mmCIF file of C-alpha atoms and ligand atoms in Angstrom:
data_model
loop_
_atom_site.group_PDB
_atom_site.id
_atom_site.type_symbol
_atom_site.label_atom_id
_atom_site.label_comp_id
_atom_site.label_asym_id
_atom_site.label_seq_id
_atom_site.Cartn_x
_atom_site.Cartn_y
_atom_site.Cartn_z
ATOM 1 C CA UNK A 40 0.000 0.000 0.000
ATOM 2 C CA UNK A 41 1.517 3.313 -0.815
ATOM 3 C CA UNK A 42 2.468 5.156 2.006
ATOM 4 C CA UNK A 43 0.973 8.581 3.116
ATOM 5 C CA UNK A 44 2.501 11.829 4.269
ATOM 6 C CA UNK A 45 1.520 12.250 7.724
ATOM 7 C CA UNK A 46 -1.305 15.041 6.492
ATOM 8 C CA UNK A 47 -2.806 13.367 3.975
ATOM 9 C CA UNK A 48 -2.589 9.932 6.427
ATOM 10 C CA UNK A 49 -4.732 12.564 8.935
ATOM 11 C CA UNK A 50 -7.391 13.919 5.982
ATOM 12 C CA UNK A 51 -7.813 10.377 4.839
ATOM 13 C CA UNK A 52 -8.551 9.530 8.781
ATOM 14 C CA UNK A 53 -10.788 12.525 9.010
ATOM 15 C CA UNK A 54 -12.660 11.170 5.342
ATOM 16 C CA UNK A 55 -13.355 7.991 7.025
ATOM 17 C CA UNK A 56 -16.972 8.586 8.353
ATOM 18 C CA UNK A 57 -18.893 6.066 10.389
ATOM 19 C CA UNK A 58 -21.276 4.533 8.657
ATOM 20 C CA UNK A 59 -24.064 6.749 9.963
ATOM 21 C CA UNK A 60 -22.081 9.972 8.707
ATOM 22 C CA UNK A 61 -21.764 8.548 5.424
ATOM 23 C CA UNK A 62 -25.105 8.966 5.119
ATOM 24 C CA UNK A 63 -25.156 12.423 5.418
ATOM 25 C CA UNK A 64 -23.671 14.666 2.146
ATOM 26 C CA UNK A 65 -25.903 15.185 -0.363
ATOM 27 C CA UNK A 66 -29.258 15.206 1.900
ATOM 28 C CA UNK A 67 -31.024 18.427 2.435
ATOM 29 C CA UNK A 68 -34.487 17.758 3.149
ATOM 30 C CA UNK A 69 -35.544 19.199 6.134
ATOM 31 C CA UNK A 70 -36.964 17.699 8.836
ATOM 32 C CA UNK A 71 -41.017 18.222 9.078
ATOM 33 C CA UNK A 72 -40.354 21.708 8.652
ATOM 34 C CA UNK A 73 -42.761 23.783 10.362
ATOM 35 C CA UNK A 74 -43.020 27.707 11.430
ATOM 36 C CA UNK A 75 -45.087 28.909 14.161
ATOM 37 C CA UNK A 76 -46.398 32.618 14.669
ATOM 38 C CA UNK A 77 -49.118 34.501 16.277
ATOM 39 C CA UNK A 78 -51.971 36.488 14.564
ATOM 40 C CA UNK A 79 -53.612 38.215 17.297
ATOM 41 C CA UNK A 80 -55.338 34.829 19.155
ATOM 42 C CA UNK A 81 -54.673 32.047 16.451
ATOM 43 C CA UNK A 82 -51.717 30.157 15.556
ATOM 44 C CA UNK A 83 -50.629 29.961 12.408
ATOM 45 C CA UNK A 84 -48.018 27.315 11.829
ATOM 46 C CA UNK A 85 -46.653 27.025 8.564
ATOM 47 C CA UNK A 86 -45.848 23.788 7.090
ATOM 48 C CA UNK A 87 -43.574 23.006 4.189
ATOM 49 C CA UNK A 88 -45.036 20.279 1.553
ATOM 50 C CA UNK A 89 -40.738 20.494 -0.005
ATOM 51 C CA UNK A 90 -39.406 22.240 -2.809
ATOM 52 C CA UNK A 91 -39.641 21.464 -6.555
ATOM 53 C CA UNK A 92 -36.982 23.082 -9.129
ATOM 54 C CA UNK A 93 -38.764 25.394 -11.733
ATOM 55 C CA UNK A 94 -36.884 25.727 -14.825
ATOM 56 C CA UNK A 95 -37.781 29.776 -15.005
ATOM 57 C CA UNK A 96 -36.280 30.217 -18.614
ATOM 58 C CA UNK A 97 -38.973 27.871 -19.706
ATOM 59 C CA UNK A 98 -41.907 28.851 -17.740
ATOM 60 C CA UNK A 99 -41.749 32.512 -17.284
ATOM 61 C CA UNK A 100 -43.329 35.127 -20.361
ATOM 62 C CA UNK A 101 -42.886 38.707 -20.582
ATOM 63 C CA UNK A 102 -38.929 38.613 -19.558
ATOM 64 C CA UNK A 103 -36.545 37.173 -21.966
ATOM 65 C CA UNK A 104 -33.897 34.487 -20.637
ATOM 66 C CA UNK A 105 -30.862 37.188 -20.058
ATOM 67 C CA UNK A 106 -33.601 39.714 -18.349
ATOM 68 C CA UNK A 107 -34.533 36.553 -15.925
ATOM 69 C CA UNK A 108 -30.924 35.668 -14.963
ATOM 70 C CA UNK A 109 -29.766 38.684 -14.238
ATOM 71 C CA UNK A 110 -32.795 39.365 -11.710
ATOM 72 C CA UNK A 111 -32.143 36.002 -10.583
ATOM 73 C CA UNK A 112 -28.289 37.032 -10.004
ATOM 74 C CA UNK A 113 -29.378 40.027 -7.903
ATOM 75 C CA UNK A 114 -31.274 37.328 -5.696
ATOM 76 C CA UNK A 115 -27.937 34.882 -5.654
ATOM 77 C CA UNK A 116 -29.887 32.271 -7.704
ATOM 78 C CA UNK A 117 -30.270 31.052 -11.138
ATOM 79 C CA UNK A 118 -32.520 28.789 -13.194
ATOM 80 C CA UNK A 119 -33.877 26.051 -12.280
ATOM 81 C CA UNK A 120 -34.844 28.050 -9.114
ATOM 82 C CA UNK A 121 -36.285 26.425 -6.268
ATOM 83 C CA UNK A 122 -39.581 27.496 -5.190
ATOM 84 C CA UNK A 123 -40.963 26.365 -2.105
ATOM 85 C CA UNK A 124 -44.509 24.489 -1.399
ATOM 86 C CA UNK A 125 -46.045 26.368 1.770
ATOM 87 C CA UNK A 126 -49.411 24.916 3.369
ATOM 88 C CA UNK A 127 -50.566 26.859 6.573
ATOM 89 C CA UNK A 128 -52.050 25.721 9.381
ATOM 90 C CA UNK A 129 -54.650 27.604 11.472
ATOM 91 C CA UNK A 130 -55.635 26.987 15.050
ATOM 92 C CA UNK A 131 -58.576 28.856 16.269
ATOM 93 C CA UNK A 132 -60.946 27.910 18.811
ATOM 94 C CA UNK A 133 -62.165 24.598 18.259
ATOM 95 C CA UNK A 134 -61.222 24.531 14.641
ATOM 96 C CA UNK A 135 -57.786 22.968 12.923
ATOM 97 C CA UNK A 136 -57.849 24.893 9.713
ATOM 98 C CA UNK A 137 -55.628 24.043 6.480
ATOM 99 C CA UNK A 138 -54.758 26.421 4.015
ATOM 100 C CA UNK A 139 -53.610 24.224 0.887
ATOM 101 C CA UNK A 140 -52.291 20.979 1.359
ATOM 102 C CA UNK A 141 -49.669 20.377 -1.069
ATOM 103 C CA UNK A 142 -49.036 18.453 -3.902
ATOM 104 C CA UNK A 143 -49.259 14.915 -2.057
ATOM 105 C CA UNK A 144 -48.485 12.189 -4.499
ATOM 106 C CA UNK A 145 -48.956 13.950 -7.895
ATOM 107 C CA UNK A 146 -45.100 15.517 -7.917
ATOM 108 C CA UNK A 147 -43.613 11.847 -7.877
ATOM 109 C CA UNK A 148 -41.136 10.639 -4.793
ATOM 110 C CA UNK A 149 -38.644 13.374 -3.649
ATOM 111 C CA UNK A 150 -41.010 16.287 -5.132
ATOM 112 C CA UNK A 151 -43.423 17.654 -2.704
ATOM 113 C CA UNK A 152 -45.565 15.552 -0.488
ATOM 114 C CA UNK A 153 -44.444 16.245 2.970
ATOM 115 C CA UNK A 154 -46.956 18.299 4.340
ATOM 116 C CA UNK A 155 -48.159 14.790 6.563
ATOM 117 C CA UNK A 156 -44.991 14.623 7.753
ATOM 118 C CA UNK A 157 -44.737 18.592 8.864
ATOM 119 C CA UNK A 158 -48.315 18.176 9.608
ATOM 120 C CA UNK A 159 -47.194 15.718 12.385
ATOM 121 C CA UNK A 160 -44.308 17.780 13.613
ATOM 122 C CA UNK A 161 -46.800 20.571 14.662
ATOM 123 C CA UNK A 162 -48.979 17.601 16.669
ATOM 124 C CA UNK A 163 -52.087 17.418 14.609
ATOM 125 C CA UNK A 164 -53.155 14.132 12.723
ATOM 126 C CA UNK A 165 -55.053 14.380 9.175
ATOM 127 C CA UNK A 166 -58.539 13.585 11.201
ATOM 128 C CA UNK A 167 -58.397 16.057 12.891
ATOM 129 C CA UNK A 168 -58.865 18.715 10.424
ATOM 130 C CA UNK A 169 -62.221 21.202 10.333
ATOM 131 C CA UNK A 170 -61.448 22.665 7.720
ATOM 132 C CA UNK A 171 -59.186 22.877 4.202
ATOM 133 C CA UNK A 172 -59.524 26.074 2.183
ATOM 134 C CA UNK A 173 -57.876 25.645 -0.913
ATOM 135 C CA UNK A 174 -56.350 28.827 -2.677
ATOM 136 C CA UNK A 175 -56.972 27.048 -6.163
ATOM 137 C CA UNK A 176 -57.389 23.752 -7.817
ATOM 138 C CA UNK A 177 -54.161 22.922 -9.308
ATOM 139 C CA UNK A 178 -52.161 20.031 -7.995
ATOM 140 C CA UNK A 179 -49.520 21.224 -6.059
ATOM 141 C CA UNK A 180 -52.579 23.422 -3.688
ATOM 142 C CA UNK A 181 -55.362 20.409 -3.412
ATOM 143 C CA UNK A 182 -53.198 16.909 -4.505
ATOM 144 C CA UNK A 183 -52.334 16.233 -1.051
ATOM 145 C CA UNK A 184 -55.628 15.885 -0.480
ATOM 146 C CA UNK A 185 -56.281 11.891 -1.300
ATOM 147 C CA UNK A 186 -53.268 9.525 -0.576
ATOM 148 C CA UNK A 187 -53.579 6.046 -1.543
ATOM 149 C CA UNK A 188 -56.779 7.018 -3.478
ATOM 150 C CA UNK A 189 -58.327 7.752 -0.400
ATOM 151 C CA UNK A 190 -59.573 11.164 1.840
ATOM 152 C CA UNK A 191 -56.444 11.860 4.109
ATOM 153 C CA UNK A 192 -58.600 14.478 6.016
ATOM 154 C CA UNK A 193 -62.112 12.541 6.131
ATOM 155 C CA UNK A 194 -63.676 14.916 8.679
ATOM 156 C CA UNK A 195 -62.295 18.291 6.575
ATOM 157 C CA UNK A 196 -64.889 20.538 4.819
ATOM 158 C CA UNK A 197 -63.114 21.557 1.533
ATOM 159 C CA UNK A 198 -63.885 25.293 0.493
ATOM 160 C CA UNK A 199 -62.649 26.517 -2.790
ATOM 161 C CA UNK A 200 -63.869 28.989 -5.548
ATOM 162 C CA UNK A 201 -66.912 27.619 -7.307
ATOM 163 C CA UNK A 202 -65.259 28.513 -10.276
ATOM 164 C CA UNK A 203 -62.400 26.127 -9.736
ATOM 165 C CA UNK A 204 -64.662 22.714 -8.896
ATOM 166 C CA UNK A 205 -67.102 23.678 -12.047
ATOM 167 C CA UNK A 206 -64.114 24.203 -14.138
ATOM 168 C CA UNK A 207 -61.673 21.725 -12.921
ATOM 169 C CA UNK A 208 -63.868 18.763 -12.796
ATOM 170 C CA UNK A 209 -65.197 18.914 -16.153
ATOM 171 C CA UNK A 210 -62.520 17.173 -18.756
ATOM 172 C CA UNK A 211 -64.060 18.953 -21.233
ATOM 173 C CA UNK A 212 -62.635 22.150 -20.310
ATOM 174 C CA UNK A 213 -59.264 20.945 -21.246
ATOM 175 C CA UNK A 214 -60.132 20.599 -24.831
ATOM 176 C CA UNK A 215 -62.503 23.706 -24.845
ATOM 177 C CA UNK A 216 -59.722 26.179 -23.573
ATOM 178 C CA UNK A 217 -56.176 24.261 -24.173
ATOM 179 C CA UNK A 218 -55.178 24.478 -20.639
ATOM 180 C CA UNK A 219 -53.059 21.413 -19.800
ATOM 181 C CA UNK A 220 -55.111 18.202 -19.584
ATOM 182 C CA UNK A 221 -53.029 17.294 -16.447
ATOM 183 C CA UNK A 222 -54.848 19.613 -13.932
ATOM 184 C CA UNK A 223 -58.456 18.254 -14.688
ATOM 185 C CA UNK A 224 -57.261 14.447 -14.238
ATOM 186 C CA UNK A 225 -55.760 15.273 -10.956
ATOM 187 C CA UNK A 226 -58.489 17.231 -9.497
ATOM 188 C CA UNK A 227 -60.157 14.394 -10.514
ATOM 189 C CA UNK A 228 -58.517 12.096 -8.607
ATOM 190 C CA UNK A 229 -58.206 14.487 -5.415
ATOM 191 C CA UNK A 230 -61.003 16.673 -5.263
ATOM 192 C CA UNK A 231 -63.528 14.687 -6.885
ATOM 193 C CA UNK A 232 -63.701 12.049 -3.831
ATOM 194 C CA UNK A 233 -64.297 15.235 -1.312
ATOM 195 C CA UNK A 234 -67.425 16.165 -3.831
ATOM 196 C CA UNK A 235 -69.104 12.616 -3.788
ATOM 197 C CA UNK A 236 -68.537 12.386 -0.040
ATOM 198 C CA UNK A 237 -70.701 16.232 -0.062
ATOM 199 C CA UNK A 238 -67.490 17.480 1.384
ATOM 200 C CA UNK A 239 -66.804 20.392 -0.311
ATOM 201 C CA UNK A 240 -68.446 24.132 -0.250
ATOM 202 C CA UNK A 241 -67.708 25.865 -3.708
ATOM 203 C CA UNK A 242 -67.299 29.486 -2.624
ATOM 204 C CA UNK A 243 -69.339 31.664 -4.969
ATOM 205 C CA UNK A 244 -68.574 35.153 -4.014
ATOM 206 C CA UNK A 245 -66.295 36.682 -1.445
ATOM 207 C CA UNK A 246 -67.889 35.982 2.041
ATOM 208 C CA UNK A 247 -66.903 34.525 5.376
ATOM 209 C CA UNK A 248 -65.838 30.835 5.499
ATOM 210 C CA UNK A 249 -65.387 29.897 8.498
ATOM 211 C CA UNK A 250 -65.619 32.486 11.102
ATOM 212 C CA UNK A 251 -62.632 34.598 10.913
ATOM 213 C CA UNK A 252 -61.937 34.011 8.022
ATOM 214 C CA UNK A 253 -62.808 35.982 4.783
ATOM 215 C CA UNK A 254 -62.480 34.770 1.000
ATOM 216 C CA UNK A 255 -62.191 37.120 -1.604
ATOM 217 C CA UNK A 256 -62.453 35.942 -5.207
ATOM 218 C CA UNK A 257 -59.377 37.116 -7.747
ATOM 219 C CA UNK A 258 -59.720 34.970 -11.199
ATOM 220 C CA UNK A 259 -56.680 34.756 -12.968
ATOM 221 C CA UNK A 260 -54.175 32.526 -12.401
ATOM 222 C CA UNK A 261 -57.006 30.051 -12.186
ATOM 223 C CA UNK A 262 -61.021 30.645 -13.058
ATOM 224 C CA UNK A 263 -61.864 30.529 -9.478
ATOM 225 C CA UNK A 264 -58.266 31.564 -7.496
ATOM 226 C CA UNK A 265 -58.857 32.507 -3.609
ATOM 227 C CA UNK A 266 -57.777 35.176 -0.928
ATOM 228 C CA UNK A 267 -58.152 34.203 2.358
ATOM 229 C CA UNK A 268 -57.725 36.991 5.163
ATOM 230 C CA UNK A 269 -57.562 35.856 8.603
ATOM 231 C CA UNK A 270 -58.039 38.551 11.246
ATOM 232 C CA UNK A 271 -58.239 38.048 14.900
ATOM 233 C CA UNK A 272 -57.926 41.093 17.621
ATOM 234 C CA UNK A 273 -57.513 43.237 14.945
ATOM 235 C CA UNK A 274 -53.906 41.656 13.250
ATOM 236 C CA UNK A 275 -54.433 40.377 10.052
ATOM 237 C CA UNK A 276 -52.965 37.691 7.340
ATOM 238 C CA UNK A 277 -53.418 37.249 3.978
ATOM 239 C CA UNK A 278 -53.122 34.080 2.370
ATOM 240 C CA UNK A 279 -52.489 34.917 -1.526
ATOM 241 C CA UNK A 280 -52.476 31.601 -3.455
ATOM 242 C CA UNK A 281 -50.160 31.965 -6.864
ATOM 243 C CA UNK A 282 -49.872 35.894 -6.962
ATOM 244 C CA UNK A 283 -46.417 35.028 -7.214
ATOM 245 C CA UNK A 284 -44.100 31.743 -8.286
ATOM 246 C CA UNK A 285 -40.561 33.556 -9.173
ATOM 247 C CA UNK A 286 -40.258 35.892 -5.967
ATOM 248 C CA UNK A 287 -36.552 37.220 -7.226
ATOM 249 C CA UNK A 288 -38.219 38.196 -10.793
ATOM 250 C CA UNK A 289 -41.909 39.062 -10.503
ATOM 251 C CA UNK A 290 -41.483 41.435 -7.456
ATOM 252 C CA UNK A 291 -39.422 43.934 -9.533
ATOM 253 C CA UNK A 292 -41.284 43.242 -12.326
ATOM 254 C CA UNK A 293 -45.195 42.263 -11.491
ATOM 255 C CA UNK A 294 -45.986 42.151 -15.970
ATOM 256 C CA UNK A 295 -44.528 39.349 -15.744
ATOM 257 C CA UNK A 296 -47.264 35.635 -15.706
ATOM 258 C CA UNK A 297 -46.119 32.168 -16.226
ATOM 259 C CA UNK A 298 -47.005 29.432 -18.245
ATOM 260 C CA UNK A 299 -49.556 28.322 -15.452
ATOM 261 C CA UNK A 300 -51.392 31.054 -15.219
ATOM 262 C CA UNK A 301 -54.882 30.108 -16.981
ATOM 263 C CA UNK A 302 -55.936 33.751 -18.357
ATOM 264 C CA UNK A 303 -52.758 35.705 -18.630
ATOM 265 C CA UNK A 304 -53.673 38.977 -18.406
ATOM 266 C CA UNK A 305 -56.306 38.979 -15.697
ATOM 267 C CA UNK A 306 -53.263 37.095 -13.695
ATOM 268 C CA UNK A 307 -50.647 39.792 -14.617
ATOM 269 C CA UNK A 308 -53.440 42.314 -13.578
ATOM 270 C CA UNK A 309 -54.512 40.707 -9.603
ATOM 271 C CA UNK A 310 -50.719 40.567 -9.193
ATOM 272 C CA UNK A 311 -50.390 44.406 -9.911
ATOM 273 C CA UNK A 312 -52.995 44.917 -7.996
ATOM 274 C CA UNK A 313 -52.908 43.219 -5.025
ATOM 275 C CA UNK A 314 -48.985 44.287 -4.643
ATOM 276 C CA UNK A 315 -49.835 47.132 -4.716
ATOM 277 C CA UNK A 316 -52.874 46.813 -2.150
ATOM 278 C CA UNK A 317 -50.877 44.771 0.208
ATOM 279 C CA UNK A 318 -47.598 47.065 -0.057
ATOM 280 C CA UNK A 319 -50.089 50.343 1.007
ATOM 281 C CA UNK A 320 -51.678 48.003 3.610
ATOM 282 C CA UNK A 321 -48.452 47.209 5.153
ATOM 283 C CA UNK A 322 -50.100 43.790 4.609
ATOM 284 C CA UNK A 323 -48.995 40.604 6.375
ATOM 285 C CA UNK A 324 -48.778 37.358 3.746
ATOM 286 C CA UNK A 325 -48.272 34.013 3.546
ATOM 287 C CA UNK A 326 -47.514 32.651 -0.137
ATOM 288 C CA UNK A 327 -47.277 29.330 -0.958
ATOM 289 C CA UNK A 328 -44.522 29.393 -3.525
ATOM 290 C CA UNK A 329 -42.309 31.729 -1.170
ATOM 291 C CA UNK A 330 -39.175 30.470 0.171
ATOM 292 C CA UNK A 331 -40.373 28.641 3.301
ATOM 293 C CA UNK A 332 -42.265 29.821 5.033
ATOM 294 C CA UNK A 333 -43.370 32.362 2.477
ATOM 295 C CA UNK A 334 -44.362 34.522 5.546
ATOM 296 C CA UNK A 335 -43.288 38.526 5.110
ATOM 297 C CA UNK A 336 -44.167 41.828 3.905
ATOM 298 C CA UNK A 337 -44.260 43.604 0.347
ATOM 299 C CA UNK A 338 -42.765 46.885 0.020
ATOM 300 C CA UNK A 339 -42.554 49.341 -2.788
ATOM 301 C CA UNK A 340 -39.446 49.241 -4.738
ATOM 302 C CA UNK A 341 -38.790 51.928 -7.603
ATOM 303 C CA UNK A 342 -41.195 50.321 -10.362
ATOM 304 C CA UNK A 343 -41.416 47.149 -8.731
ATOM 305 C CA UNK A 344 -41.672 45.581 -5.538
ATOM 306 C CA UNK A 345 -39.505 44.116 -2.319
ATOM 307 C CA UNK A 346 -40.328 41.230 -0.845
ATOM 308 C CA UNK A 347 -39.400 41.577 3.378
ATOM 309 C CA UNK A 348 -39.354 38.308 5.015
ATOM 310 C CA UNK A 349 -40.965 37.744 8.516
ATOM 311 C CA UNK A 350 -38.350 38.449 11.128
ATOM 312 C CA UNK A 351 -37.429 34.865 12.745
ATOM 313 C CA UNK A 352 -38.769 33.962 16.381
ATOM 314 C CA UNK A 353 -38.424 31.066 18.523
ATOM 315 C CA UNK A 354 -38.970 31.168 21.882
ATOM 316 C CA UNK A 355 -42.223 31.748 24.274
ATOM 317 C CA UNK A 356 -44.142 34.545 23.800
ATOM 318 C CA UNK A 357 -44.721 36.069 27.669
ATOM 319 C CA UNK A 358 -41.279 34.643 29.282
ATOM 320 C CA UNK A 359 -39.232 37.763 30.911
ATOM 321 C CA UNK A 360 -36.746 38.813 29.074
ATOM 322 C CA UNK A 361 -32.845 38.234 29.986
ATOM 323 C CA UNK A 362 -31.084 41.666 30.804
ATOM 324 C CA UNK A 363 -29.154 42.365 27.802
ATOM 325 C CA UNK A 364 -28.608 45.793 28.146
ATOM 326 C CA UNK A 365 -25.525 47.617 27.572
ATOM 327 C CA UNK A 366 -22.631 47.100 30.057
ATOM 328 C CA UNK A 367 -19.522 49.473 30.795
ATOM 329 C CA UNK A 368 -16.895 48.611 28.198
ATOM 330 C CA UNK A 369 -14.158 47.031 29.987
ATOM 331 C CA UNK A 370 -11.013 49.131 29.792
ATOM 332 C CA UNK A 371 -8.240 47.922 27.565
ATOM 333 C CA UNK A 372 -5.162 46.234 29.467
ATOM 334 C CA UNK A 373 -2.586 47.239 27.065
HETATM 335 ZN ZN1 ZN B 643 -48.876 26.650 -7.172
#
């Protein structure tokens, strides 16, 4: 065997893992990642369903490929970029609330489908949801609904925009307006059970849902895309649905949709909008393709927009506080 020098006989010590650390390089899923905050009385807890790479360059319209990258540069990424899959949980009185629930088995293994697994970090088993309101019909928001085939949350009522069930469910709609056959199979296979069971309550115009909770209507991205604005003692959150999938290229520059978005320019047009609304509001949101947790605010940025992530916390809320004031600098012993 050919001998070392005494530092590379030390590295090739230190590059002999146990069998346990071996394991390790090259994983980077998180571990039921979940984030917990307080809107006035109700906990939110934000769960992450994983990531799934987006190739930008082929998905994105209204920004050519160099315009995309060098937005993306500003934001330290490139294309494929990673966009998160954020489902929120809402606990408020006697009610377990879910706001999406991911893309469940539709993504294929690796891709999305952990929301049970955060789900059960946070404490809460599938039958024990009240309530799921889905921002839209599309298969990374509602797949995680069946697994197996069958209801995961068989005691959940399942609000969404009328618009979405009519439109979703009916195959025909594919061939009618061109949109990708793939979204009316899987609603199909994951809403479709929740209808037959009388589980779901299309929302028709912008009312309460459950109370607390208010839907808006904004049809764009899909025929019958959500809002849903949670306010308790007077604090607010807004969960937006697909206002945004590219956060590093459509906050500076809102014109521009994606391929997904089912009309284009009603899509391009609630994003404008409700940027604009939520950046006046000093609006708290939660978006679902967001770096986790997709919780922050918007702020106005030259002809565009900033996106301000929610400042981190992680401790109990009404524990005194250690004295961490300011103590006499210590004088120098030179
Ligand atoms: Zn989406």
């Amino acid at each position: 065997m050919k001998r070392l020098f005494p530092l590379f006989a030390a590295l090739a010590a230190v590059a002999q893992p146990t069998a346990s650390v071996a394991q390790v390089p090259g994983v980077t899923t998180q571990v039921g990642a979940t984030y917990r905050f307080l809107v006035g009385d109700v906990r939110v807890t934000a769960l992450s369903d994983g990531t799934v790479p987006i190739d930008l360059h082929q998905l994105l319209r209204g920004a050519n490929a160099k315009q995309i990258d060098d937005l993306l540069a500003r934001s330290f990424q490139a294309s494929p970029a990673e966009a998160s899959i954020n489902a929120y949980l809402v606990e408020m009185g006697d009610r377990r609330i879910l706001v999406d629930v991911g893309a469940g088995e539709l993504f294929g293994a690796g891709n999305g489908g952990k929301l049970p697994v955060a789900l059960a970090a946070a404490g809460v088993r599938p039958e024990e949801i009240t309530d799921i309101l889905i921002t839209h019909v599309h298969s990374d928001h509602s797949g995680g609904l069946v697994r197996n085939g069958k209801m995961l949350f068989p005691n959940a009522t399942v609000h969404a925009g009328k618009a979405d069930v009519d439109f979703f469910l009916d195959p025909a709609n594919a061939a009618r307006t061109g949109y990708d056959q793939r979204y009316f199979d899987e609603a199909n296979k994951t809403l479709r059970p929740y209808v037959e069971a009388g589980r779901v309550k299309p929302i028709e115009r912008g009312s309460e849902v459950v109370p607390g909770i208010v839907a808006e209507l904004h049809p764009g991205h899909t025929p019958g895309s959500a809002f849903y604005t949670l306010t308790s003692r007077g604090q607010h959150i807004v969960f937006v649905g697909d206002i945004i999938h590219a956060a590093a290229v459509q906050f500076p520059r809102p014109e521009v949709t994606i391929t997904f978005d089912q009309d284009q320019t009603k899509a391009r047009d609630v994003r404008r909008q409700a940027l604009g609304r939520f950046a006046a509001q000093g609006a708290l949101i939660a978006a679902p393709h967001i770096s986790f947790p997709g919780v922050g605010h918007i702020r106005r940025d030259g002809s565009g927009y900033r996106w301000i992530p929610v400042e981190f916390s992680d401790r109990q809320p009404n524990t005194v506080a250690p004295d961490l004031s300011a103590k006499p600098v210590a004088k120098s012993s030179k």
